Coordinates of C-alpha atoms and ligand atoms in Angstrom, one line a residue:
X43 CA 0.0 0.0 0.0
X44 CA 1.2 3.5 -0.9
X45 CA 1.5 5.7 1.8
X46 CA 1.7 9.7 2.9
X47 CA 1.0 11.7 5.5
X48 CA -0.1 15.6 5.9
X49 CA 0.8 17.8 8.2
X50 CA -1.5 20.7 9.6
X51 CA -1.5 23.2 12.0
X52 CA -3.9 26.0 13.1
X53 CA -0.6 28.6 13.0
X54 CA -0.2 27.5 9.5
X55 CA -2.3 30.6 8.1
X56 CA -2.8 31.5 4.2
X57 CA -5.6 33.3 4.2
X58 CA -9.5 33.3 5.2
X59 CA -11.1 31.3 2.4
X60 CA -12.5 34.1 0.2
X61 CA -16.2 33.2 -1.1
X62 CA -15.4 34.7 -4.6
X63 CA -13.2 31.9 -5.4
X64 CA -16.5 29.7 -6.0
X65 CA -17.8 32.4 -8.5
X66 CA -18.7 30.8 -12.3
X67 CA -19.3 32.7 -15.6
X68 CA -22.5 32.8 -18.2
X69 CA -21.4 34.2 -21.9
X70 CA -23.5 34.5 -24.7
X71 CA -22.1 31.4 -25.9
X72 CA -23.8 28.3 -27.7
X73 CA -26.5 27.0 -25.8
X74 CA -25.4 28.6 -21.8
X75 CA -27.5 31.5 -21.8
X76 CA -30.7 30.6 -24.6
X77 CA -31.8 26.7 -23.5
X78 CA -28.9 27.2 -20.5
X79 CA -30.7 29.4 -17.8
X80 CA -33.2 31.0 -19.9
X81 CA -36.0 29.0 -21.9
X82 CA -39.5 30.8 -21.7
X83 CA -41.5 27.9 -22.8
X84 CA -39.6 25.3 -20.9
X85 CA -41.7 23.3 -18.4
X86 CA -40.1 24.7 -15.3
X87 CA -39.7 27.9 -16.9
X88 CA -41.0 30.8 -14.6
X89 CA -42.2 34.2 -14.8
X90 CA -39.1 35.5 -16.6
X91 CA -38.6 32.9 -18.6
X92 CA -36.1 31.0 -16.6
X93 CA -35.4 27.9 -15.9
X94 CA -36.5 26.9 -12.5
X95 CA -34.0 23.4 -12.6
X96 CA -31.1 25.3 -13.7
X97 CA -31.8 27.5 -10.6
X98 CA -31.8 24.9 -8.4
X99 CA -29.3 23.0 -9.5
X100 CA -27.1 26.9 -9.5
X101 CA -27.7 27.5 -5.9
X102 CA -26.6 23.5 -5.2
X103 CA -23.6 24.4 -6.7
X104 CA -22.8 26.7 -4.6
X105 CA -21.5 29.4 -6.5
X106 CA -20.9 32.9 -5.1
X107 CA -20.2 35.6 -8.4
X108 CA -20.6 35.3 -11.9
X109 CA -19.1 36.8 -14.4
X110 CA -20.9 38.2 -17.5
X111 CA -21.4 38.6 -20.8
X112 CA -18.1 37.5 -22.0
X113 CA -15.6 36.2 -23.1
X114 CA -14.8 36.8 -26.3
X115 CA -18.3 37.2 -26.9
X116 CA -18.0 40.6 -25.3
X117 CA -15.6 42.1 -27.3
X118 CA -18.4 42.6 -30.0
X119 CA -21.2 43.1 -27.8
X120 CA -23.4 46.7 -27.5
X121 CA -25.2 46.2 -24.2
X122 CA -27.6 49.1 -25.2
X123 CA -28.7 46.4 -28.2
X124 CA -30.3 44.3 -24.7
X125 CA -32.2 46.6 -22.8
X126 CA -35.6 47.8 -23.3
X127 CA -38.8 46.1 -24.8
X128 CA -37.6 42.8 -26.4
X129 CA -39.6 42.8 -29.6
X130 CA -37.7 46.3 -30.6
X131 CA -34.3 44.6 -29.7
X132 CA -31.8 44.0 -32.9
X133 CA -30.5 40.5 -33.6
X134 CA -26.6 41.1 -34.2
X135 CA -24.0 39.1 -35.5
X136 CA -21.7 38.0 -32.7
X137 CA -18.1 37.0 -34.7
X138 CA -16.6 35.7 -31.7
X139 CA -18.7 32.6 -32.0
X140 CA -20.2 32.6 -35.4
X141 CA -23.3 33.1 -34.3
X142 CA -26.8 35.1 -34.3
X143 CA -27.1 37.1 -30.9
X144 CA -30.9 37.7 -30.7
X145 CA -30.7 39.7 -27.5
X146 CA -33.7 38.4 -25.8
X147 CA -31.3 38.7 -22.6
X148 CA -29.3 41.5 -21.5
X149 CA -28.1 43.3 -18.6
X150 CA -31.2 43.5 -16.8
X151 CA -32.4 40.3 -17.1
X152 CA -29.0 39.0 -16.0
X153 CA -29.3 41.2 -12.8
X154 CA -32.9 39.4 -12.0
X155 CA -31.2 36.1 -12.3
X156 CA -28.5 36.7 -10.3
X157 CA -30.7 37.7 -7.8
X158 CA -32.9 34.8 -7.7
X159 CA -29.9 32.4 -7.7
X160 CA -28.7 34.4 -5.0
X161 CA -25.3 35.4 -7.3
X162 CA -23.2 38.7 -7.0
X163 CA -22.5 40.3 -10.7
X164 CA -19.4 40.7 -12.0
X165 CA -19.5 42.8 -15.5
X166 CA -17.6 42.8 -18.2
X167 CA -17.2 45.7 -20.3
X168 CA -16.1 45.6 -24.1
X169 CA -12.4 47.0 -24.9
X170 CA -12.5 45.3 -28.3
X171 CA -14.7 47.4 -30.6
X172 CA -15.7 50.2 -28.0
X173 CA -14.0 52.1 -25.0
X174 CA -13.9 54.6 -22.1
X175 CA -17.6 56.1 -23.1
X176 CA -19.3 53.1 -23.7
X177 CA -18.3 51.2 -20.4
X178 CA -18.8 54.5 -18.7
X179 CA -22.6 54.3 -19.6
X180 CA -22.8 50.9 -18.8
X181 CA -21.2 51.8 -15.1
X182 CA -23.8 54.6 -15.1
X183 CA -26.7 52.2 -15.8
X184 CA -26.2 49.7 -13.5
X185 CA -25.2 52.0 -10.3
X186 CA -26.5 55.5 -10.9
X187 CA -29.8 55.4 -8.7
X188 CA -31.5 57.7 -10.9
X189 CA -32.1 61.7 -12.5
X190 CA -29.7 61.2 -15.5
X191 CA -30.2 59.5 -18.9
X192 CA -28.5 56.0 -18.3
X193 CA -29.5 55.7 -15.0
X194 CA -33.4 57.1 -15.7
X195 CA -33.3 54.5 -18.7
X196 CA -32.8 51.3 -16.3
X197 CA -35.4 52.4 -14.1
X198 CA -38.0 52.7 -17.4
X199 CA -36.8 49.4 -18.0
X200 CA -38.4 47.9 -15.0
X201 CA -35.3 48.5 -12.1
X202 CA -35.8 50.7 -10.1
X203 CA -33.1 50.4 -7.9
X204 CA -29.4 50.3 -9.0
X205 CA -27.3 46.9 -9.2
X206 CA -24.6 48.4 -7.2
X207 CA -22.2 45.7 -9.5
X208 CA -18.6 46.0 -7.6
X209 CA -16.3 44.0 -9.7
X210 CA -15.2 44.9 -12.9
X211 CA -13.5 43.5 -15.9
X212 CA -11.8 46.1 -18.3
X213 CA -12.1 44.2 -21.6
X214 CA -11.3 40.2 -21.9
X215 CA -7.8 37.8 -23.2
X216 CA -6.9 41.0 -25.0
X217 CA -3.7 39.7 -25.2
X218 CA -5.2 36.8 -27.5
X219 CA -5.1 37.4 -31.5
X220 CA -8.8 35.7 -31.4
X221 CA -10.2 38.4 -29.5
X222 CA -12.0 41.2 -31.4
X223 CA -9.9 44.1 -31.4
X224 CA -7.1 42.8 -29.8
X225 CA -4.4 45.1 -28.7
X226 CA -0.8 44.7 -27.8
X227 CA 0.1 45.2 -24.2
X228 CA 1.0 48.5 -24.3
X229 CA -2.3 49.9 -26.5
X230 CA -4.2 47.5 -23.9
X231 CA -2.4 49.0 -20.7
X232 CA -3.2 52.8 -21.9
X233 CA -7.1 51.7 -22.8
X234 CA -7.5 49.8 -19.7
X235 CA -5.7 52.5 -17.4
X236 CA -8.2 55.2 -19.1
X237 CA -11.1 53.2 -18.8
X238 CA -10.3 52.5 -14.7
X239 CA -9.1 56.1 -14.1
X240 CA -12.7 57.4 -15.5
X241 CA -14.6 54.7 -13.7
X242 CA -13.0 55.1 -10.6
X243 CA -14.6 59.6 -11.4
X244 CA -17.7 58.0 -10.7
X245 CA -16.6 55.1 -7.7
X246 CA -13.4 55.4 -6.5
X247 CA -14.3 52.3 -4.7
X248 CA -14.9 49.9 -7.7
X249 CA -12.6 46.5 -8.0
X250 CA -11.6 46.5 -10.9
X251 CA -9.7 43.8 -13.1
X252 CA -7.0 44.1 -16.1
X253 CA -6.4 41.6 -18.5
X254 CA -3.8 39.0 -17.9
X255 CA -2.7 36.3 -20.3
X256 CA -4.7 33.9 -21.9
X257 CA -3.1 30.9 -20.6
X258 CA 0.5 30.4 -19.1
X259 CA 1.8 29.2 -23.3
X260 CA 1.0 32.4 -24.5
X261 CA 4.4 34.0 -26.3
X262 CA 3.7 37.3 -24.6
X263 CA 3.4 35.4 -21.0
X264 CA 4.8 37.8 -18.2
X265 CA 5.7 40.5 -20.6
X266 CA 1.8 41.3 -21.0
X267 CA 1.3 41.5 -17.6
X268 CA 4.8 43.4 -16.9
X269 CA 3.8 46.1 -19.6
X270 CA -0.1 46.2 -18.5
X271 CA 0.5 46.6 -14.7
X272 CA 3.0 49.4 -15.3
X273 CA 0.1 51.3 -17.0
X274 CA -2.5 50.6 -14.3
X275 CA -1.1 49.6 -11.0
X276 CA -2.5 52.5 -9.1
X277 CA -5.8 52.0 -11.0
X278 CA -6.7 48.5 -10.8
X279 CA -7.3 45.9 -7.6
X280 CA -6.9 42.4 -9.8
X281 CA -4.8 40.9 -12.9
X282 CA -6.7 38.2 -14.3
X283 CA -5.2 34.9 -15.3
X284 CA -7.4 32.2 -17.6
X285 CA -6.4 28.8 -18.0
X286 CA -8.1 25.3 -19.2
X287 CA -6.6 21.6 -19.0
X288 CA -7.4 18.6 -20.6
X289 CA -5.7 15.2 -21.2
X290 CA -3.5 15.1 -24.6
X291 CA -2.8 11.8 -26.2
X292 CA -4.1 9.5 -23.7
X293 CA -1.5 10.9 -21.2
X294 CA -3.8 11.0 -17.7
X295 CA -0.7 11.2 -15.3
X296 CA 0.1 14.7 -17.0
X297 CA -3.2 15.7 -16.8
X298 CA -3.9 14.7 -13.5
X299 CA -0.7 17.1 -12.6
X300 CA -2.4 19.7 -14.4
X301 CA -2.9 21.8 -11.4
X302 CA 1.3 22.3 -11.3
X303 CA 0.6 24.9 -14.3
X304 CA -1.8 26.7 -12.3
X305 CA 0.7 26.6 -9.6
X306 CA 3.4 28.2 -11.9
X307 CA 1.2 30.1 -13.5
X308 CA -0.2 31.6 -9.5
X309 CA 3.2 32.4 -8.6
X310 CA 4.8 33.8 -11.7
X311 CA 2.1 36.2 -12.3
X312 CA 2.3 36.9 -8.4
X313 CA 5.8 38.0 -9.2
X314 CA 6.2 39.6 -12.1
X315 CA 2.4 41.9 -10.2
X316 CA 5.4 42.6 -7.2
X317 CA 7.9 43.1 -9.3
X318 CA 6.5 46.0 -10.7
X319 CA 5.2 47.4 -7.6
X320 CA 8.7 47.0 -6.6
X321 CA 9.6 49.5 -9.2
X322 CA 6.4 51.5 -8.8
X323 CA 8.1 52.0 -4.9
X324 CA 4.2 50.9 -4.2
X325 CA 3.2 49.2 -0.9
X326 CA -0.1 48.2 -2.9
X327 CA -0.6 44.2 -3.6
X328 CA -2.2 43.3 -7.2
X329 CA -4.5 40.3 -6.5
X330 CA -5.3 37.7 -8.9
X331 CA -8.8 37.1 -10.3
X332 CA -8.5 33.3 -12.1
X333 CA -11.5 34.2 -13.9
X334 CA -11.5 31.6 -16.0
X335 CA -10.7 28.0 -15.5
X336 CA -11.9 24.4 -16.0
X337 CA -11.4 21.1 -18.2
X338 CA -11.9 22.0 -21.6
X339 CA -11.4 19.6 -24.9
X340 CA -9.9 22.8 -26.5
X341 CA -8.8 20.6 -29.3
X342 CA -11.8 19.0 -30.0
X343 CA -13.2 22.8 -31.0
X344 CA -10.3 24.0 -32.7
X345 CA -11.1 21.2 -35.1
X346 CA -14.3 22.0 -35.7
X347 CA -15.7 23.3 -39.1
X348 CA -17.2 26.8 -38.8
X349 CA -20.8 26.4 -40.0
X350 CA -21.4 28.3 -43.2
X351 CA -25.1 29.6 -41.4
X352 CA -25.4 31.8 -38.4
X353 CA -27.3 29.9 -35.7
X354 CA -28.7 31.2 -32.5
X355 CA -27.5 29.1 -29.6
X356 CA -26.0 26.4 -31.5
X357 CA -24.2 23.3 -29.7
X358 CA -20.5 24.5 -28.9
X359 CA -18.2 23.5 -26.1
X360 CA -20.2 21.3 -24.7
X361 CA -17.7 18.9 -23.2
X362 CA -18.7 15.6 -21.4
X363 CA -17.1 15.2 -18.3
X364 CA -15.5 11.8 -16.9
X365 CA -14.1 10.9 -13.6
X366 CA -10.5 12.1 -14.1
X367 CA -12.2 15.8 -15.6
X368 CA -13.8 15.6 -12.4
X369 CA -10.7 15.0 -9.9
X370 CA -8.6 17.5 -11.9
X371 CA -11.1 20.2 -11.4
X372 CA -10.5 19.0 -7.8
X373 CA -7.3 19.6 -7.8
X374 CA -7.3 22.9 -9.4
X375 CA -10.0 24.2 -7.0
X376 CA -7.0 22.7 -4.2
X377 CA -4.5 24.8 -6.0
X378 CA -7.2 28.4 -6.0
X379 CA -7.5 27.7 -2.3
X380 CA -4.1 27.0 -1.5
X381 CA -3.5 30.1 -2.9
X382 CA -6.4 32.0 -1.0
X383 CA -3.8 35.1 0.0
X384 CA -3.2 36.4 -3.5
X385 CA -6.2 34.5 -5.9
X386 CA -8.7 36.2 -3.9
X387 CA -11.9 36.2 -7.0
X388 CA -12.1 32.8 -9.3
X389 CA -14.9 32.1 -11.8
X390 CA -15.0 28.4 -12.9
X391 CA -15.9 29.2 -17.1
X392 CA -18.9 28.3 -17.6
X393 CA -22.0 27.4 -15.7
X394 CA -24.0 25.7 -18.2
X395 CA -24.0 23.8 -21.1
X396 CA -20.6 25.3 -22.1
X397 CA -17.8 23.5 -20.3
X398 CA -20.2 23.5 -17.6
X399 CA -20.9 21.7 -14.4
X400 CA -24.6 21.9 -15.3
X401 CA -26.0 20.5 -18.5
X402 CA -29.5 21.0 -20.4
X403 CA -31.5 19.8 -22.6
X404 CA -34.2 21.9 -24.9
X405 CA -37.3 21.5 -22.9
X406 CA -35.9 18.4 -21.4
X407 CA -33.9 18.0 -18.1
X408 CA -31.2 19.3 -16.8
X409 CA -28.4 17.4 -15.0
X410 CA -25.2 17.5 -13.0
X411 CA -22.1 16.9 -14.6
X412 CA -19.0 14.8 -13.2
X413 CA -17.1 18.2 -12.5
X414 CA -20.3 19.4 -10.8
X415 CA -19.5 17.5 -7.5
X416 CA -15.5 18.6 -6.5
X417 CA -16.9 22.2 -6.8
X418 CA -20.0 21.9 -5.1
X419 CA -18.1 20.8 -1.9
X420 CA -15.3 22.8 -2.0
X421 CA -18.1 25.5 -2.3
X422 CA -19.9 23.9 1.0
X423 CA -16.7 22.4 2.7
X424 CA -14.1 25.4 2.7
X425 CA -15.2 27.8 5.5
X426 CA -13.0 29.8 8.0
X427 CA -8.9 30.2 7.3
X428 CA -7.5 27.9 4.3
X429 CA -4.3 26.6 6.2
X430 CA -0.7 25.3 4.5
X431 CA -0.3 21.7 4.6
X432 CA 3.0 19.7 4.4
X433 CA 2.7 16.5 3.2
X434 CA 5.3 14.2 2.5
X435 CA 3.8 11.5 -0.6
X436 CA 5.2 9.0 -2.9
X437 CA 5.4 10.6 -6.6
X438 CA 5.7 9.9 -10.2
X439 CA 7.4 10.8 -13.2
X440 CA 4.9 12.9 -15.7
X441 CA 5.8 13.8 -19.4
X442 CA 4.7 17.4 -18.8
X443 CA 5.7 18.6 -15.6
X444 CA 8.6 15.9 -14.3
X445 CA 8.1 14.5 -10.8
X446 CA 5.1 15.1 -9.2
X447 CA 3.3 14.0 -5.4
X448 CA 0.6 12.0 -5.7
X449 CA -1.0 13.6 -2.9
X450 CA -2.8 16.8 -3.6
X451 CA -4.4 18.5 -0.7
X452 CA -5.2 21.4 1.1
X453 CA -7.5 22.3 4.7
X454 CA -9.4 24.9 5.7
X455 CA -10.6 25.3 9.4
X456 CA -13.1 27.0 11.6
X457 CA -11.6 26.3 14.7
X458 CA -14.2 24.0 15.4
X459 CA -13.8 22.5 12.4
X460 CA -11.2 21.3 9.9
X461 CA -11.7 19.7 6.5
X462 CA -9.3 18.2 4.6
X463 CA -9.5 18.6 0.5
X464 CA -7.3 15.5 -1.3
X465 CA -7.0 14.3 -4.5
X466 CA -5.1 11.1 -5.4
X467 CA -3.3 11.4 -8.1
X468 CA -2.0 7.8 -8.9
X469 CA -4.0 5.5 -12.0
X470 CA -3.9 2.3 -10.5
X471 CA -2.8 2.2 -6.8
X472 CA -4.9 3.8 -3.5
X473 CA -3.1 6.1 -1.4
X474 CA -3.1 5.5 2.6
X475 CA -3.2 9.1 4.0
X476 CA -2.2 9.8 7.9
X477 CA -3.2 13.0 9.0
X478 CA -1.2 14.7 11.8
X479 CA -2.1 18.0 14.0
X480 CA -4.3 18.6 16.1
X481 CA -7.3 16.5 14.6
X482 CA -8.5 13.8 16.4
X483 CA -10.6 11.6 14.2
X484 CA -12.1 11.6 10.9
X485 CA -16.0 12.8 11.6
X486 CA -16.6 11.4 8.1
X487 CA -15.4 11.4 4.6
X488 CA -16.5 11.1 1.1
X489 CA -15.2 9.8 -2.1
X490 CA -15.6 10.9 -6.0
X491 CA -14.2 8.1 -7.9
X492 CA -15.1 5.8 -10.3
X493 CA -13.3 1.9 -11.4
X494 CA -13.8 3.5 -14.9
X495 CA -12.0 6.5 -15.0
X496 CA -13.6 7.4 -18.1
X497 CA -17.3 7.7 -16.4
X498 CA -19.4 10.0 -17.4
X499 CA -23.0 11.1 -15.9
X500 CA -25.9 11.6 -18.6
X501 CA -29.3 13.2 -18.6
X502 CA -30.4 9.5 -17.4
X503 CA -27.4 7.4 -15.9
X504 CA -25.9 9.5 -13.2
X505 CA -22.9 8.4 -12.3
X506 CA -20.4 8.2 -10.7
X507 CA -22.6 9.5 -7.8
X508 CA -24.2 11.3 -7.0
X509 CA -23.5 12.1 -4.5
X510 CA -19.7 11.2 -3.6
X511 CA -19.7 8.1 -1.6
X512 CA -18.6 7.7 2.2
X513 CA -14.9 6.9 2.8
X514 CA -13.9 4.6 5.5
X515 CA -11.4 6.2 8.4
X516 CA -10.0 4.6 10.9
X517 CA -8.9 7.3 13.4
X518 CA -7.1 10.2 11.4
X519 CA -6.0 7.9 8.6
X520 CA -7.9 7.5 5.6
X521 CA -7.3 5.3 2.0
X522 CA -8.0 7.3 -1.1
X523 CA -9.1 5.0 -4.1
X524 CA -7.1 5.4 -7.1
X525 CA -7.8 8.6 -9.5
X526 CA -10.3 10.2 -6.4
X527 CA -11.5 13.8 -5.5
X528 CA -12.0 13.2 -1.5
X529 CA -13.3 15.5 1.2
X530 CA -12.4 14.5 4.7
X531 CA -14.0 16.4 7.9
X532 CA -11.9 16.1 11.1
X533 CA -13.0 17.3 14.8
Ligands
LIG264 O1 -14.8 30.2 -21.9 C1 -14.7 30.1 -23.3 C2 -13.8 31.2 -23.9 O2 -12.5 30.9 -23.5 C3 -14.0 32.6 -23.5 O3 -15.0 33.2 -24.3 C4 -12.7 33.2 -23.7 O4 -12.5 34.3 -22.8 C5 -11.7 32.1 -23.5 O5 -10.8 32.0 -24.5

């Protein structure tokens, strides 16, 4: 038997977990916003036109923020196109996606859904095609109580009071050649520091995020966010960093290690946000909003044909999650927690239907994914201070990032209360796990794993679970089955 032990101690603080790290994100993409949340017609449907099981099954989840309307998608987008009656609303081409963006949702609906999953907004504004005056009116319709044009204009739309939205993204993956509009770092610093500096006229108080990189492979990695932060240090709270895994040529041990990029990724973006604070002779810390991450077969879509029509809501990203998408999303949610002193926002991308937890299907049900399950805990579980673990584990050799544990974990405690969060990374062997601190005894346990790492959940097999089986303990050691996700509550 393969053994390890973790070490934890109430002195060993990070950080208090921060809520926004469970936050997710709903784009005008495919099918996550028309037949995702909103389906007027759809069974459950209510008065607005939303889906009542997508609701449910969004509060379950336990997701705190949610980040919206893009994306990519957002860097084409004219909010004012999605306010006001819908029948005089234009349908628009959205490039980003090759599709038809009716704009039967908008701002204001969004801001009635959040509130009835009981979500906190996080906006988007569009650096692509517009700038500074357009995000300022958005700012100015969602905040502004009332007596001026923008703000009068929300209220004749049916909202009377103000959304008060705090967070902020200035643009999205600007740094990306994809992205409408897209801007080297230093056209992207100057428009992003413009846009904060006039935001911050009307709320000093705003939090407001600059573009990071795309993903850690990016050429202009470091660089981007070098040249950017010099522009807006003083202006902005957050550097975002996006980044998606998936297994490549049936290599699962890499994969499985795919939370060591995030790692990297966490502390050289940490670094290079000091290093130029450093320089700034600033005492201020840039946080990091990882707001987006997941599994996603990014392959699969970049092979895709583009269809020669313009759909509304068409089929795209909709992954199918297995057991090992599932324990990596596990392990990356370890890694945003384990990092709760700088990653203080996170939005798992997206919510449903697109590389989503929750899936749907047009006037049929809608279901939890594999990938729903790690997130929904972590969401529940991770309450109080996140706290640094040792552990000392067996490893193995990976293709992509050399040696690596086999043990993933971190805690978080109350006091009262401390839970364990553990992944085992090995294919074919369970992992014996001794916990020492001050924990007496395991209070219970569960398990996410499957004999078939390749099980998926459907609209009408779910499995594996839900929910994650219970774990045998004995005292404060525990076994964790080969490829597992594992939650483990100690008193
Ligand atoms: O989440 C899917 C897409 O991934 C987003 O629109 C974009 O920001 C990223 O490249």
């Amino acid at each position: 038997m393969l053994e390890a032990r973790l070490t934890i101690d109430p002195a060993f603080r990070v950080a208090p977990v921060r809520r926004r790290t469970f936050g997710t994100f709903v784009e005008h993409l495919g099918r996550c916003v028309y037949t995702g949340i909103y389906e007027p017609g759809h069974p459950t449907a209510d008065e607005d036109g939303f889906r009542a099981d997508v609701l449910a099954l969004t509060r379950e989840l336990g997701a705190t923020t949610v980040r919206y309307p893009g994306g990519n998608f957002v860097s084409g987008h004219r909010w004012e196109d999605a306010v006001g009656p819908v029948e005089r609303r234009p349908a628009r081409l959205d490039l980003a996606w090759h599709s038809t963006e009716p704009n039967r949702v908008g701002v204001d609906e969004f801001m009635r859904w959040c509130r009835k999953a009981g979500l906190e907004p996080m906006m988007a504004v569009n650096l692509g095609t517009r700038g500074v005056g357009e995000a300022l009116a958005l700012l100015e319709y969602c905040n502004h109580p009332n007596g001026t044009a923008w703000s009068d204009l929300r209220v004749a739309n049916g909202a009377k009071r103000p959304y008060d939205v705090r967070m902020w993204c200035l643009g999205n993956e600007m740094d990306g050649p994809w992205q409408i509009g897209h801007k080297n770092a230093a056209e992207y610093g100057r428009l992003a520091a413009e846009t904060a500096r006039a935001m911050r006229m009307y709320d000093p108080a705003l939090e407001l995020v600059a573009c990071g990189s795309s993903s850690s492979s990016m050429p202009t990695f470091g660089a981007w966010e070098a040249t950017v932060l010099e522009h807006t240090y003083d202006l902005v709270d957050y550097i975002s960093c996006h980044a998606y895994y998936e297994e490549k040529d049936g290599d699962l041990g890499s994969f499985l290690a795919c939370a060591t990029d995030m790692q990297h990724f966490i502390d050289s973006v940490t670094a290079t946000a000091d290093a130029v604070g450093a320089k700034l002779k600033s005492r201020k810390k840039i946080n990091l909003s990882f707001d987006e991450w997941n599994v996603w077969y990014q392959s699969r879509f970049q092979n895709a044909p583009v269809p020669a029509d313009w759909p509304v809501a068409p089929r795209l990203l909709e992954d199918h999650y297995h057991l090992a998408d599932a324990v990596a999303v596990g392990s990356l949610l370890i890694t945003l927690l384990a990092n709760s002193d700088r990653v203080t926002a996170a939005c798992l991308a997206q919510l449903v239907n697109v590389i989503a937890p929750i899936m749907t299907e047009p006037g049929g049900p809608a279901w939890r994914q594999t990938t729903f399950h790690p997130f929904a805990q972590a969401a529940r579980h991770a309450t109080g201070d996140v706290l640094r673990v040792e552990t000392d584990s067996p490893t193995y050799d990976t293709a992509d990032y050399g040696e690596v544990p086999l043990l993933h974990a971190t805690a978080t405690t109350t006091g009262d209360q401390t839970v364990v969060f553990a992944v085992n990374r090995s294919v074919d062997r369970p992992l014996s796990v001794t916990v020492d601190g001050p924990v007496t005894r395991v209070v219970d346990a569960t398990t996410l794993t499957d004999p078939d790492v390749y099980a998926r959940n459907s609209a009408g097999t779910p499995r594996p679970g839900p929910p994650p089986r219970p774990l045998p303990a004995d005292g404060t050691t525990v076994t964790l089955p080969p490829v597992s996700w594992n939650v483990i509550r100690f008193a």
